[in-house]
Coordinates of C-alpha atoms in Angstrom, one line a residue:
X1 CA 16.2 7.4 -18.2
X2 CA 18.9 8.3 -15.9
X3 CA 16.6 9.1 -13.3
X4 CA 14.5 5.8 -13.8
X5 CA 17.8 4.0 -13.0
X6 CA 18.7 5.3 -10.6
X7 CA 16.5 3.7 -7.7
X8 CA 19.0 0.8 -8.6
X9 CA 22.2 1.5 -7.6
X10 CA 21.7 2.2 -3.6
X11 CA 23.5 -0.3 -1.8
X12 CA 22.7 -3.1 -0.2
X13 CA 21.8 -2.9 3.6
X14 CA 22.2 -5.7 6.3
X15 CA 19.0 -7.8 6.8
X16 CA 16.9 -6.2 9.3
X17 CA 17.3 -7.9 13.0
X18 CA 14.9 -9.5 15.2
X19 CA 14.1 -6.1 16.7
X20 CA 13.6 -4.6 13.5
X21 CA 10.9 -7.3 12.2
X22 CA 9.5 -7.1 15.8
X23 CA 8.5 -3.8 15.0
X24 CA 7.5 -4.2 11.5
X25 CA 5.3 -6.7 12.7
X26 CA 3.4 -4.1 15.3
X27 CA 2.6 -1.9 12.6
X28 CA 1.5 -4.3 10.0
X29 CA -0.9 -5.9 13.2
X30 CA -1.9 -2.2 13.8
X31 CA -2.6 -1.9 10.0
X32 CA -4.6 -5.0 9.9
X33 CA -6.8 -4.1 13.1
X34 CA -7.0 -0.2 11.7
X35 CA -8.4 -1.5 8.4
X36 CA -11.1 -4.3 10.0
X37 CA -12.1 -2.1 12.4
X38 CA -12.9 1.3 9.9
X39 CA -14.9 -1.4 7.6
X40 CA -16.7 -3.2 10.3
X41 CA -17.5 -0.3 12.6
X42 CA -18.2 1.8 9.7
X43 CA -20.0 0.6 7.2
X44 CA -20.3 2.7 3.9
X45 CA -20.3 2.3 0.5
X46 CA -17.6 4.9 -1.6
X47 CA -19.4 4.2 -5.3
X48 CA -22.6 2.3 -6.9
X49 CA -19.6 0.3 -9.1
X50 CA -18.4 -1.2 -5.2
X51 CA -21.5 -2.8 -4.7
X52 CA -22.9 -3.6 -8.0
X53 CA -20.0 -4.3 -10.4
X54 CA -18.6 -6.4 -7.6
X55 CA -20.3 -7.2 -4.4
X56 CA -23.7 -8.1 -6.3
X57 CA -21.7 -9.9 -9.2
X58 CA -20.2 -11.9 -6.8
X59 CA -23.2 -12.8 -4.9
X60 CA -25.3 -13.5 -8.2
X61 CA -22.3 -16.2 -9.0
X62 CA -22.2 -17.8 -5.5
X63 CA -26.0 -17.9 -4.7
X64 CA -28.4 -16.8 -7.8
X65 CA -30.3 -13.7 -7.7
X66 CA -29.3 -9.6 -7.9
X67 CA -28.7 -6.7 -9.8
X68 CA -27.3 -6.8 -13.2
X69 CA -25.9 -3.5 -14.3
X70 CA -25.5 -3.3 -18.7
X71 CA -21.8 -3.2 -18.1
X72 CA -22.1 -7.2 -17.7
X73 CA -24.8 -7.1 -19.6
X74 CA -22.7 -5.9 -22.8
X75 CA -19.6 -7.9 -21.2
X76 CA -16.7 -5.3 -20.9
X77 CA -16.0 -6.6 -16.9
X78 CA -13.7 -9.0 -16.1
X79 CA -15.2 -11.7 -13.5
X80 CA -11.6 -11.9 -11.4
X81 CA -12.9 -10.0 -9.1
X82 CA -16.4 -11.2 -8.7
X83 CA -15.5 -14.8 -9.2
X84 CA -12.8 -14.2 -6.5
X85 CA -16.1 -12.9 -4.1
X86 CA -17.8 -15.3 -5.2
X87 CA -15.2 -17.8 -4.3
X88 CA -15.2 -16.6 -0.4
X89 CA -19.0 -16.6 0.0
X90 CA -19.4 -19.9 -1.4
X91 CA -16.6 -21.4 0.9
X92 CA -18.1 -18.9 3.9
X93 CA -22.0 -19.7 4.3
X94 CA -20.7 -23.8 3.0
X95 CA -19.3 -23.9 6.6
X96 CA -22.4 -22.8 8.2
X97 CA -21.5 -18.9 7.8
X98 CA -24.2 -15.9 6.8
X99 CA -24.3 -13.1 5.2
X100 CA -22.7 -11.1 7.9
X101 CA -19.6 -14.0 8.3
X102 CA -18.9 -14.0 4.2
X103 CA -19.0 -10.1 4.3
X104 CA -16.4 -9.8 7.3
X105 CA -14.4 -12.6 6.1
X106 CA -13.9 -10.8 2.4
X107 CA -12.9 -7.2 4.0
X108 CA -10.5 -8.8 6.4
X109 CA -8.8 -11.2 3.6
X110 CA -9.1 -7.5 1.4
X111 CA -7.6 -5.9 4.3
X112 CA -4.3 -8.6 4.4
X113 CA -3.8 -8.6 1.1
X114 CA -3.7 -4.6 0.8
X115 CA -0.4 -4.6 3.6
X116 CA 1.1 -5.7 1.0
X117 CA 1.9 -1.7 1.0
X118 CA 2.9 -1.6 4.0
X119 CA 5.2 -4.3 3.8
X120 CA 6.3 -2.8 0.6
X121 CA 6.9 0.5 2.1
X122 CA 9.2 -0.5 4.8
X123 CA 11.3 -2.2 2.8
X124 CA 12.0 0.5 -0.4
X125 CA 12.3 3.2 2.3
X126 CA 14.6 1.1 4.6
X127 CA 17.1 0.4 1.2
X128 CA 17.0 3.6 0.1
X129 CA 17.4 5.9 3.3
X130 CA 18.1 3.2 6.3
X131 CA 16.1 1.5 8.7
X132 CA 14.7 4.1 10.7
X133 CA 12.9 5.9 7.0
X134 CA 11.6 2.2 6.4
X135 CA 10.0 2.0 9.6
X136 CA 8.5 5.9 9.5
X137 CA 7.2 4.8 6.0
X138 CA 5.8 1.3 7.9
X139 CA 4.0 3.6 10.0
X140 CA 2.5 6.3 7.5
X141 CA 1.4 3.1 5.5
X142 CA -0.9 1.2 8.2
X143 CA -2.5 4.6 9.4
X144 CA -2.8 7.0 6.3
X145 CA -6.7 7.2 6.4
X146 CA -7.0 6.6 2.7
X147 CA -5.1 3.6 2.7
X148 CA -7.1 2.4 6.0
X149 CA -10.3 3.1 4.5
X150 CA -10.6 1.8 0.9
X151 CA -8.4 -1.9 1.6
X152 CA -11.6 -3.3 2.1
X153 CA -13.3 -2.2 -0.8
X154 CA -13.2 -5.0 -3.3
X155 CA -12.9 -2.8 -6.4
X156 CA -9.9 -3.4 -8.8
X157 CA -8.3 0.2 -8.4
X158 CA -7.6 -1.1 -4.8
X159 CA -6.6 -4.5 -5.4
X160 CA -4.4 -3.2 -8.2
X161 CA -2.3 -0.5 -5.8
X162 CA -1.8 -4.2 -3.6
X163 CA -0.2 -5.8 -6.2
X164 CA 1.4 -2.9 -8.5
X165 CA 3.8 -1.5 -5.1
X166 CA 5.3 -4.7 -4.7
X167 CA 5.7 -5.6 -8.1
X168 CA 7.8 -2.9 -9.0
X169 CA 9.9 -2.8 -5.7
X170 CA 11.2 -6.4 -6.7
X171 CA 11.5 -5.7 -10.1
X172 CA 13.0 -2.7 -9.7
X173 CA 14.7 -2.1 -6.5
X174 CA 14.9 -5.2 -4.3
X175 CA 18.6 -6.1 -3.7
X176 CA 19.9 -8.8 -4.7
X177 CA 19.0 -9.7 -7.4
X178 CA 17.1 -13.3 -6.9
X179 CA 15.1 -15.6 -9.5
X180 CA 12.3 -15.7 -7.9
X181 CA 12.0 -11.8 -7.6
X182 CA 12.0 -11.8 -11.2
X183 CA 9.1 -14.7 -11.1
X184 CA 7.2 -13.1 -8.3
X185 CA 7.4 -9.6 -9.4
X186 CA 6.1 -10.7 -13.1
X187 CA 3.1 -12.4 -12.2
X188 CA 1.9 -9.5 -9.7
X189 CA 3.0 -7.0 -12.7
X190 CA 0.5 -9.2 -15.3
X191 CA -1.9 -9.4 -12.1
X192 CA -2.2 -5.5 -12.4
X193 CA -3.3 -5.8 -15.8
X194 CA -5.7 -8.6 -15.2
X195 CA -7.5 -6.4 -12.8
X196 CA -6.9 -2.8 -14.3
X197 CA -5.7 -2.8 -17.7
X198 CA -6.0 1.6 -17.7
X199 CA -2.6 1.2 -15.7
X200 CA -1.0 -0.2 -18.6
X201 CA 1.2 3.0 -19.4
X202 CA 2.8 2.4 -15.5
X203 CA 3.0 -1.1 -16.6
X204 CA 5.1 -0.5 -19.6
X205 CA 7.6 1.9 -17.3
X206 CA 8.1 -0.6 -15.0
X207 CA 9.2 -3.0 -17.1
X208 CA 11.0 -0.7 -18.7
X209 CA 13.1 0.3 -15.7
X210 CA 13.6 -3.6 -14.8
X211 CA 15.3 -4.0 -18.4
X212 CA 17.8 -1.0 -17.2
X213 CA 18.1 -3.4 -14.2
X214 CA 18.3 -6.9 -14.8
X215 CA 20.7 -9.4 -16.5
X216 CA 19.1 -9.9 -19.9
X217 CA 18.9 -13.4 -19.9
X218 CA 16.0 -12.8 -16.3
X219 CA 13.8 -10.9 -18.5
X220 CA 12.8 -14.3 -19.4
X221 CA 11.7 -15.2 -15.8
X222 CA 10.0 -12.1 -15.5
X223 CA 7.8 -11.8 -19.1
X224 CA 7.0 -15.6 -19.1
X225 CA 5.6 -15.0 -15.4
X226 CA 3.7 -12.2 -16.5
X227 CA 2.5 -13.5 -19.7
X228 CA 0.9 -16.6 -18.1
X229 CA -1.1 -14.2 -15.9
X230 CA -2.2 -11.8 -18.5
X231 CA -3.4 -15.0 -20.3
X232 CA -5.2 -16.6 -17.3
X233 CA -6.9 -13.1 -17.5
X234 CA -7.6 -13.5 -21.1
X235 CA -9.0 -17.3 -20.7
X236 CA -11.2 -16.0 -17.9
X237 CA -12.5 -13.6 -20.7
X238 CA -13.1 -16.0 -23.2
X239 CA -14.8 -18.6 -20.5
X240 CA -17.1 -16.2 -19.3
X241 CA -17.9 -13.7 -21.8
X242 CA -17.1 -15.4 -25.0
X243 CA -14.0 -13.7 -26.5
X244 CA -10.7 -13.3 -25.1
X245 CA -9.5 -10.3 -23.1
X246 CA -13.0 -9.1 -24.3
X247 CA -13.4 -6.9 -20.5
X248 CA -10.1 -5.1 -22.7
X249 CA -11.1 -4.5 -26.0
X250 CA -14.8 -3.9 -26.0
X251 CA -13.9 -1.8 -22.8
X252 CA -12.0 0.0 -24.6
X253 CA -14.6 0.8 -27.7
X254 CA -17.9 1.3 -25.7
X255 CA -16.1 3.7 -23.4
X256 CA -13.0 5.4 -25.0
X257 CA -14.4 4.9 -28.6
X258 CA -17.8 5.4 -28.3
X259 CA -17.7 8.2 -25.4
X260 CA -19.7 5.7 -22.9
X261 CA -18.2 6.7 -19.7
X262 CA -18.3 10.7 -20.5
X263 CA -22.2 10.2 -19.8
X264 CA -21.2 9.8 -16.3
X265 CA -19.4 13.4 -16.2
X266 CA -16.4 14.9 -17.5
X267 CA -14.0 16.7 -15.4
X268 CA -11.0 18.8 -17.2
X269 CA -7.3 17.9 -18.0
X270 CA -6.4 19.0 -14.4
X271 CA -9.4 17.1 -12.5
X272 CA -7.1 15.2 -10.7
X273 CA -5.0 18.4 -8.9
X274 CA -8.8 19.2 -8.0
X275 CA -9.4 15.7 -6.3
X276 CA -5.9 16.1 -4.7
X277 CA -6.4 20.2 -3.4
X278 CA -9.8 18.7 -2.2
X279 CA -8.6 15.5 -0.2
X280 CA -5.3 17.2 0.9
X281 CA -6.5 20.4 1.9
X282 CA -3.3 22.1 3.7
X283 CA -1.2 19.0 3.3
X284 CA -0.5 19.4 0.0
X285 CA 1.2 22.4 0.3
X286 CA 3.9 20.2 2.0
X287 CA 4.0 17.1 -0.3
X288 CA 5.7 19.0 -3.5
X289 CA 8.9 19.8 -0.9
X290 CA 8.7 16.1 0.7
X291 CA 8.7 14.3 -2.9
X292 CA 11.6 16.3 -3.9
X293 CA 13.3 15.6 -0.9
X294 CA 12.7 11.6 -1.5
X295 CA 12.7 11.9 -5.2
X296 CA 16.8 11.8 -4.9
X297 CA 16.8 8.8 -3.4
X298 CA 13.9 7.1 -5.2
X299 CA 13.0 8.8 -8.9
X300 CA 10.7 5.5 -9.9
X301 CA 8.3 6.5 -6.7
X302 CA 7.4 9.7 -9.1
X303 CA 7.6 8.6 -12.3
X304 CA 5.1 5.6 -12.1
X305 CA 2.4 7.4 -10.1
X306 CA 2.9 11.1 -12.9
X307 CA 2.1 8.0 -15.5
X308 CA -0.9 6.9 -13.9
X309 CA -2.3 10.5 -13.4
X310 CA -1.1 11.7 -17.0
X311 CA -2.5 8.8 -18.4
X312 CA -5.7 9.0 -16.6
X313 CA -5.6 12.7 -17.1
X314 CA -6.5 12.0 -20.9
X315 CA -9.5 10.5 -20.2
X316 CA -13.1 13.0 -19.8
X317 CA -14.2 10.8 -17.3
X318 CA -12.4 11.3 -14.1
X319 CA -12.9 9.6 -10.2
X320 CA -10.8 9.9 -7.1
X321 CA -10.6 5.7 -7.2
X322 CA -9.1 5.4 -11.1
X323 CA -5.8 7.2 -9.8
X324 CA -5.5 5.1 -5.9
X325 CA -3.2 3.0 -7.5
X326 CA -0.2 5.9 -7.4
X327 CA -1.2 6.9 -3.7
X328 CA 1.1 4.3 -2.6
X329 CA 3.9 5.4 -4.4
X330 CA 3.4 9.4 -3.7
X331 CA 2.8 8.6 -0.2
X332 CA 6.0 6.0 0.3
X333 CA 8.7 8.6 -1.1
X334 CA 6.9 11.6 0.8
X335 CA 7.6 9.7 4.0
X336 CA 10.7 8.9 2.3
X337 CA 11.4 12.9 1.7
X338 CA 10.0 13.4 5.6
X339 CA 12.8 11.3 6.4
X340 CA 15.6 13.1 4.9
X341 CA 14.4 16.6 5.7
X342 CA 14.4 15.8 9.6
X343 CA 17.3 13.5 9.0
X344 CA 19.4 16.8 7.9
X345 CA 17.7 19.8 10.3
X346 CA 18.4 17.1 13.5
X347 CA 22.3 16.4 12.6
X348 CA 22.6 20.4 12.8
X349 CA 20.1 21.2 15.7
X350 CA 20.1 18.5 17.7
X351 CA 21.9 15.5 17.2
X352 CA 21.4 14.2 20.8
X353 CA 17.8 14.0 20.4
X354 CA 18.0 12.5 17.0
X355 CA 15.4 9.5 18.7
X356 CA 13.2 11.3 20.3
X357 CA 12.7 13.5 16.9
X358 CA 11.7 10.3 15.5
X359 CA 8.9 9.4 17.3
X360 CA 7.5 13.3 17.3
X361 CA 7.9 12.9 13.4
X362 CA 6.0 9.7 13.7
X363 CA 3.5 11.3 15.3
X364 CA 2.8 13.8 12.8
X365 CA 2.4 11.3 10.3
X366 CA -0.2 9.6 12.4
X367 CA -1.9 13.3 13.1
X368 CA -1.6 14.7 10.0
X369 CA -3.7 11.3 8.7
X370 CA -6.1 12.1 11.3
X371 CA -6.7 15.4 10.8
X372 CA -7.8 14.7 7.1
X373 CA -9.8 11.8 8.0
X374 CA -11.7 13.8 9.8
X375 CA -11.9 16.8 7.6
X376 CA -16.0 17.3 6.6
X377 CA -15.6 16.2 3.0
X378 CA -14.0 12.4 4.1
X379 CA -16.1 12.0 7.4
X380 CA -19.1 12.2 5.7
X381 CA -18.2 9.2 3.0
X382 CA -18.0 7.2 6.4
X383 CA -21.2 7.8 7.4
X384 CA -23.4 9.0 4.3
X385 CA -24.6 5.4 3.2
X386 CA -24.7 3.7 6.1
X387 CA -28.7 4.6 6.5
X388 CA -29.6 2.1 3.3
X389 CA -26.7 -0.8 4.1
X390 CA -28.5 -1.0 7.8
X391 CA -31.8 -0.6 6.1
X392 CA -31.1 -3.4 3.5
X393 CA -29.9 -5.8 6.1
X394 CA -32.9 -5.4 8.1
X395 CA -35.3 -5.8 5.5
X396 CA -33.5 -9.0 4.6
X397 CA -33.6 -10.3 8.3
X398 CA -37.7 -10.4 7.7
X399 CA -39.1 -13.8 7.9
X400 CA -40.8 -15.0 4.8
X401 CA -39.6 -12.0 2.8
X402 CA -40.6 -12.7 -1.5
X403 CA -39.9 -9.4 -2.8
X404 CA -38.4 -5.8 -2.0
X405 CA -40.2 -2.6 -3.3
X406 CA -37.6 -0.2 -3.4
X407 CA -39.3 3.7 -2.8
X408 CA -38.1 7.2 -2.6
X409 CA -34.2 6.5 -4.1
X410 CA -32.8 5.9 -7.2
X411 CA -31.8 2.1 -7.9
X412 CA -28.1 2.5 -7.6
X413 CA -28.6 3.7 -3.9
X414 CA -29.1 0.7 -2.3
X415 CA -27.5 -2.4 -1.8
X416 CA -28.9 -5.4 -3.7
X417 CA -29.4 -8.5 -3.2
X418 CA -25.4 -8.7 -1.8
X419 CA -27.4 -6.0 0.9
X420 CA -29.9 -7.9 1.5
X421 CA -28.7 -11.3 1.5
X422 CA -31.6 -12.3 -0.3
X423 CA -32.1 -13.5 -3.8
X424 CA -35.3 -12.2 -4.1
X425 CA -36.7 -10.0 -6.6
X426 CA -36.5 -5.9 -6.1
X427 CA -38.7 -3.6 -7.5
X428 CA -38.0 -0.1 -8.7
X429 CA -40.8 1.8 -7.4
X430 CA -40.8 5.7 -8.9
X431 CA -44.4 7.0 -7.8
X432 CA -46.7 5.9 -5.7
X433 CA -49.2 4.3 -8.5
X434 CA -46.1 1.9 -9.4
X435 CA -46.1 1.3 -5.4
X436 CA -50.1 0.5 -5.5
X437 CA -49.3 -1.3 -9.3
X438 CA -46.6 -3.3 -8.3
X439 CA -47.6 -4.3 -4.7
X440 CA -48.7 -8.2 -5.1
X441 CA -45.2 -8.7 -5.8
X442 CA -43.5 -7.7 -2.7
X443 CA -44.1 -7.8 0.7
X444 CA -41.2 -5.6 2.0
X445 CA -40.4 -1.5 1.5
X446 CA -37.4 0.3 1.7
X447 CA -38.2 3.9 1.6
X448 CA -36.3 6.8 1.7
X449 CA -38.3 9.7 2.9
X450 CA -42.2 10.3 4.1
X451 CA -44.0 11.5 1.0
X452 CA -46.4 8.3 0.4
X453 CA -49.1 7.5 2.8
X454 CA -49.0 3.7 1.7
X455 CA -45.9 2.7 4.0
X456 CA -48.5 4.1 7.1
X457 CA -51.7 2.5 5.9
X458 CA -50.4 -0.6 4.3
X459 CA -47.2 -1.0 5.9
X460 CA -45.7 -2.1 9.5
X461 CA -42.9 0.2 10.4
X462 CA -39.8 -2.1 11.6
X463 CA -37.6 0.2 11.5
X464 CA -36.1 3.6 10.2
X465 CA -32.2 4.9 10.0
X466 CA -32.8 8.4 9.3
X467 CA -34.7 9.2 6.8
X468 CA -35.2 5.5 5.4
X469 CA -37.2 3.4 6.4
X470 CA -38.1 -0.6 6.2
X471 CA -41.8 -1.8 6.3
X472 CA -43.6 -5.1 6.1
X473 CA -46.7 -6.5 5.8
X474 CA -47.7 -10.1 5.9
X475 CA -48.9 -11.6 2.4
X476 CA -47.0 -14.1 -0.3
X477 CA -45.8 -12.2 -3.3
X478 CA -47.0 -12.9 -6.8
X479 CA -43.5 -12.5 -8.9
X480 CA -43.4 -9.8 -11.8
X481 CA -40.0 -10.7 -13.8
X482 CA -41.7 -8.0 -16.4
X483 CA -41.6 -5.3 -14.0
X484 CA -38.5 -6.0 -11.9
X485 CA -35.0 -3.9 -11.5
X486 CA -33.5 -5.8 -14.0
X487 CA -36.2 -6.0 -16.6
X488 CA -36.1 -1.9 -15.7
X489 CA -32.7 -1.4 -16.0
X490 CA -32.3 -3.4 -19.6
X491 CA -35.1 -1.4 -21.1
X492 CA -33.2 2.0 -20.1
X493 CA -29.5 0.9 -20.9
X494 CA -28.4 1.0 -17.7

């Protein structure tokens, strides 16, 4: 445990200077401007589970109507998140706002609360390796494309990086030691259980590493703090599905137990090192030599993101997302082990030009983030979905719209009522006879593709984006609850 320890005996370093937050505060403003604009300007959706386990939740709570999927059906989800949605769209279209103003306002408060990384970043670097390493890890955190790109995405993988960083940087290596670090870095730590409880294992090594740290009588400050939050989480349970820290246990059963989520596909032991190779194509060559560079100055930056992949590793069911949470950390100490590696070669080669090395280093960051953003795999998550989210919006811009028939693409391809900002029925339509069947009870079509000749002799075109298209015709709608997504998606288990 040695190595575990060790993040906490750097010295203390002089509070940064006016100059020093002026330029934390650039990069955190850049950060926050980085993330609005790649969620505004392009819109996309990175799984089903981001608009249906949370977006539609939370519109179903603030305004009735949408998609039910059978995981809150059974009840394994916790409702922080969607009752936290919820929450903002309520207070949003109260004041006046629509669907467009409650969406924006949720991805920029998203987008604050995940600089909590950056902030986070600058500050473990700068104690460990100085200020110029805190403000190179500043940088790397408000640009790298990852980061930028899934802040906004209210899923609890993303949420749970925001508040597991911090946590264990003032649990763990935040000098001095304060109170309130204690108190503030507890309730964030029981926070990350609230909204992931998989991450449990890093959970357990954190706290494990603050007990190597603290004066034993704080560990009171911390576990109360975090106990009260893991509670809330299990009161939330009990309040809205009936049994306490239910989202936990039954979780656990129908999916672990019960094999559940290994319908959705299995990956092997090393899926993971297969997401990494295939989002870090080239880079990664470079990241084992810049973790062992940091990794002297900052072992728990290693060991709590190895937990989280190991641990996930066990499980069949493997996604990119269920592992974001150690990104952070891998990311922080390779800018960290950046830092040291040009920190050594420029006291050799060239001392005198020690500055403008920086900002060349700096740069590379910023196009090495670039370059992968751009790679073919990436770019096209930034642009695959946006043909249905502009599709759904217009079709629920239609005046007098009573029902949506949904054509051409699978349910989970759209965007639900949360798209459409409509709470009005969708239907599910497979063939064209359930089109002809089903049609008294709607008067709108989304339809991916051309194969049906009822969206030209039934239908007015409005619009298409690509190859899916929105059409309309003018007629009431004569409700079929029977017959509608949800009624279709309880009678399949899905």
């Amino acid at each position: 445990m040695a190595g575990v320890g060790s993040d906490l005996v750097q010295q203390q370093r002089p509070a940064p200077d006016r100059g020093e937050l002026g330029w934390l505060a650039g990069l955190l403003a850049i950060g926050l401007v980085a993330r609005i604009a790649v969620a505004v300007l392009f819109p996309s959706i990175y799984h089903p589970d981001e608009t249906f386990q949370y977006w539609e939740q939370g519109y179903r709570f603030a305004f009735g109507g949408g998609i039910v999927p059978w995981e809150y059906r059974v009840g394994i989800r916790s409702y922080v998140v969607p009752g936290f949605l919820a929450g903002v769209m309520a207070v949003v279209h109260g004041t006046g706002g629509g669907t467009d103003a409650w969406r924006v306002a949720i991805q920029i408060l998203l987008s604050a609360c995940s600089l909590s990384i950056v902030g986070t970043a600058y500050f473990w670097a700068r104690r460990v390796s100085g200020r110029e390493a805190g403000l190179l890890a500043a940088l790397m955190a408000s640009t790298w494309f990852e980061l930028v790109y899934f802040s906004s995405k209210p899923m609890p993988e993303v949420l749970a990086a925001a508040t597991l960083l911090p946590a264990a940087y003032l649990l763990c290596a935040a000098l001095p030691f304060q109170p309130w670090k204690q108190v503030v870095g507890g309730a964030l730590l029981g926070l990350t259980f609230v909204l992931r409880f998989q991450l449990a294992p890093a959970i357990l090594l954190v706290c494990l590493a603050t007990i190597l740290r603290s004066p034993r009588h704080s560990w009171v400050l911390q576990f109360s703090a975090m106990a009260l939050v893991i509670l809330g989480g299990g009161l939330l349970d009990w309040v809205t599905l009936g049994s306490s820290f239910q989202s936990v246990w039954l979780n656990f059963v129908i999916n672990a137990v019960q094999g559940r989520a290994a319908l959705y596909g299995t990956s092997p032991v090393f899926g993971f090192l297969q997401f990494y190779l295939a989002a870090w194509p080239v880079f990664i060559i470079a990241m084992p030599f810049l973790l062992e560079a940091g990794m002297r100055r900052a072992p728990l930056l290693l060991t709590v993101p190895l937990v989280i992949v190991v641990a996930h590793s066990l499980i069949e069911h493997k996604e990119y997302r269920f592992v974001y949470p150690a990104l952070p950390f891998l990311l922080t100490l390779a800018s960290i082990g950046a830092y040291e590696i040009y920190g050594m070669l420029a006291n050799r080669l060239f001392p005198r030009l020690r500055q403008i090395g920086l900002v060349v280093l700096g740069f590379c960051w910023l196009g090495t983030s670039i370059g992968l953003a751009t790679q073919t795999g990436f770019r096209d998550r930034l642009f695959s979905t946006s043909a249905p989210i502009a599709a759904f919006k217009l079709a629920g811009e239609v005046e007098g719209i009573c029902g949506l028939g949904m054509a051409g693409m699978a349910w989970f391809e759209g965007t639900g009522n949360s798209g459409l900002g409509q709470g009005v029925p969708i239907y599910l339509l497979d063939q064209q006879a359930d089109a002809l069947t089903l049609e008294p009870a709607y008067n709108v079509l989304v339809q991916s593709g051309r194969d049906w000749p009822i969206i030209a002799s039934r239908y007015t075109e409005i619009g298409c984006y690509g190859a899916v298209c929105v059409a309309v015709r003018a007629r009431t709608c004569q409700p079929n609850p029977d017959q509608d997504a949800n009624a279709m998606l309880e009678r399949a288990g899905q």
